[in-house]
């Protein structure tokens, strides 16, 4: 008596033989599909980089350890603008040394002497101070009196009581 599970390997062998026969008869009929060109969007041409950016990139390579921002002339003109907006409060002289004391708009004070950089105190005629930059740019500022606020004598020094008996 033949058992039914013997039929499983026979059916597998028949399926394998049928697949091999089909492959042999149809293998020469296969053709590659027609090529298709992909649809790409239209791109605009990028503008050329400006020469100043390329110059800075050449002066400051990206991976150098000594990489620093490139110097631009804005620092000097920014200082000139700061000088024009500040008030000349005093000029102190001792021998050949001169120091000008200026007050910024925010109330902070800064000093410019005869040897400071980038601006130097060139001359002072009693009413106006003349400042000159290393590149030859000149700025003049008039001396402005510093009036104390009204109603206060001198808040830094309290008044001393007199020693005389009333």
Coordinates of C-alpha atoms in Angstrom, one line a residue:
X1 CA 0.0 0.0 0.0
X2 CA 1.4 3.4 -1.0
X3 CA 1.1 6.1 1.6
X4 CA -0.2 9.6 0.5
X5 CA 2.8 11.5 1.8
X6 CA 5.0 9.8 -0.7
X7 CA 3.3 11.9 -3.4
X8 CA 4.6 15.3 -2.0
X9 CA 8.2 14.7 -3.2
X10 CA 7.0 13.4 -6.6
X11 CA 4.8 16.5 -7.1
X12 CA 7.7 18.8 -6.2
X13 CA 10.0 17.0 -8.7
X14 CA 7.3 17.4 -11.4
X15 CA 6.9 21.1 -10.6
X16 CA 10.6 21.6 -10.8
X17 CA 10.9 19.8 -14.1
X18 CA 8.0 21.8 -15.6
X19 CA 9.7 25.1 -14.5
X20 CA 13.0 24.1 -16.0
X21 CA 11.3 23.2 -19.3
X22 CA 9.3 26.5 -19.4
X23 CA 12.6 28.4 -18.7
X24 CA 14.4 26.7 -21.6
X25 CA 11.6 27.5 -24.1
X26 CA 11.0 31.1 -23.1
X27 CA 14.5 32.4 -22.3
X28 CA 15.2 33.6 -25.8
X29 CA 12.0 35.6 -26.0
X30 CA 12.9 38.1 -23.2
X31 CA 13.7 41.7 -24.3
X32 CA 14.9 44.6 -22.1
X33 CA 12.3 47.3 -21.5
X34 CA 12.6 50.5 -23.5
X35 CA 14.7 53.1 -21.7
X36 CA 12.9 56.1 -20.1
X37 CA 14.4 59.5 -19.7
X38 CA 13.6 61.0 -16.2
X39 CA 11.7 64.3 -16.1
X40 CA 14.1 66.8 -14.4
X41 CA 13.0 70.2 -13.3
X42 CA 14.7 73.3 -14.8
X43 CA 17.2 75.0 -12.6
X44 CA 18.4 78.6 -12.8
X45 CA 22.1 79.2 -13.0
X46 CA 23.7 80.3 -9.7
X47 CA 25.2 83.7 -9.6
X48 CA 28.9 84.0 -9.5
X49 CA 30.4 84.6 -6.0
X50 CA 31.4 88.1 -5.3
X51 CA 35.1 88.8 -5.3
X52 CA 35.2 90.0 -1.7
X53 CA 33.8 86.7 -0.4
X54 CA 36.3 84.8 -2.5
X55 CA 39.1 87.1 -1.3
X56 CA 38.1 86.4 2.4
X57 CA 37.9 82.7 1.7
X58 CA 41.5 82.7 0.3
X59 CA 42.8 84.8 3.2
X60 CA 41.1 82.7 5.8
X61 CA 41.1 79.0 4.9
X62 CA 38.4 77.2 6.8
X63 CA 40.5 74.7 8.8
X64 CA 43.5 76.8 9.7
X65 CA 44.0 77.2 13.4
X66 CA 44.9 80.9 13.0
X67 CA 41.6 81.8 11.3
X68 CA 40.5 85.2 12.2
X69 CA 37.9 87.6 10.8
X70 CA 39.2 89.6 7.9
X71 CA 39.8 93.3 8.7
X72 CA 37.4 95.6 7.0
X73 CA 37.5 99.4 7.1
X74 CA 34.3 99.6 9.1
X75 CA 36.1 99.7 12.4
X76 CA 37.7 103.0 11.7
X77 CA 34.6 104.6 10.3
X78 CA 32.6 103.2 13.2
X79 CA 35.1 104.9 15.6
X80 CA 34.8 108.2 13.6
X81 CA 31.0 108.0 13.9
X82 CA 31.4 107.3 17.7
X83 CA 33.7 110.4 18.0
X84 CA 31.2 112.6 16.1
X85 CA 28.3 111.5 18.4
X86 CA 30.3 111.8 21.7
X87 CA 30.8 114.9 23.8
X88 CA 34.2 116.3 24.6
X89 CA 34.1 116.8 28.3
X90 CA 37.8 117.8 29.1
X91 CA 41.3 117.8 27.9
X92 CA 44.1 117.3 30.4
X93 CA 47.6 118.4 29.7
X94 CA 50.8 117.6 31.7
X95 CA 54.0 118.7 29.9
X96 CA 53.8 117.2 26.4
X97 CA 51.1 114.6 27.3
X98 CA 47.5 115.3 26.5
X99 CA 44.4 113.2 27.2
X100 CA 40.9 114.0 25.9
X101 CA 38.0 112.7 27.9
X102 CA 34.9 112.0 25.8
X103 CA 31.4 110.9 26.9
X104 CA 29.4 108.5 24.7
X105 CA 25.7 108.8 24.1
X106 CA 25.0 106.0 26.6
X107 CA 26.9 107.9 29.3
X108 CA 30.1 105.9 29.4
X109 CA 33.5 107.6 29.2
X110 CA 36.5 106.9 27.1
X111 CA 39.9 108.6 26.7
X112 CA 42.0 109.4 23.7
X113 CA 45.6 110.4 24.1
X114 CA 48.5 111.4 21.8
X115 CA 49.6 107.8 21.4
X116 CA 46.3 105.8 21.3
X117 CA 45.3 103.7 18.3
X118 CA 43.5 104.1 15.8
X119 CA 42.7 107.7 16.8
X120 CA 45.1 110.2 18.3
X121 CA 44.6 113.6 19.9
X122 CA 46.5 115.9 17.5
X123 CA 45.9 119.3 19.0
X124 CA 43.7 121.3 21.4
X125 CA 43.3 125.1 21.1
X126 CA 41.2 125.7 24.3
X127 CA 37.8 125.3 22.5
X128 CA 38.2 122.5 20.0
X129 CA 40.1 119.2 20.0
X130 CA 41.4 117.8 16.7
X131 CA 41.7 114.0 16.4
X132 CA 43.5 112.2 13.5
X133 CA 43.3 108.6 12.5
X134 CA 46.2 106.5 11.2
X135 CA 44.8 106.8 7.6
X136 CA 44.7 110.6 7.8
X137 CA 41.0 111.0 8.5
X138 CA 40.3 114.0 10.8
X139 CA 37.6 114.8 13.3
X140 CA 37.1 117.9 15.4
X141 CA 35.0 118.1 18.5
X142 CA 34.2 121.3 20.5
X143 CA 34.6 121.4 24.2
X144 CA 31.2 121.1 25.9
X145 CA 30.7 122.3 29.4
X146 CA 29.5 119.6 31.8
X147 CA 26.7 121.2 33.7
X148 CA 25.8 119.4 37.0
X149 CA 22.1 118.6 37.4
X150 CA 20.1 121.5 39.0
X151 CA 19.2 121.2 42.7
X152 CA 22.2 119.2 43.8
X153 CA 25.3 120.7 45.1
X154 CA 27.9 117.9 45.0
X155 CA 26.5 114.5 45.9
X156 CA 30.0 113.0 46.2
X157 CA 31.0 115.3 49.1
X158 CA 28.5 115.6 52.0
X159 CA 28.5 118.9 53.7
X160 CA 30.6 119.1 56.9
X161 CA 28.8 120.5 60.0
X162 CA 30.4 123.7 61.2
X163 CA 32.3 123.6 64.5
X164 CA 31.1 127.0 65.7
X165 CA 28.4 127.0 68.4
X166 CA 25.1 128.6 67.4

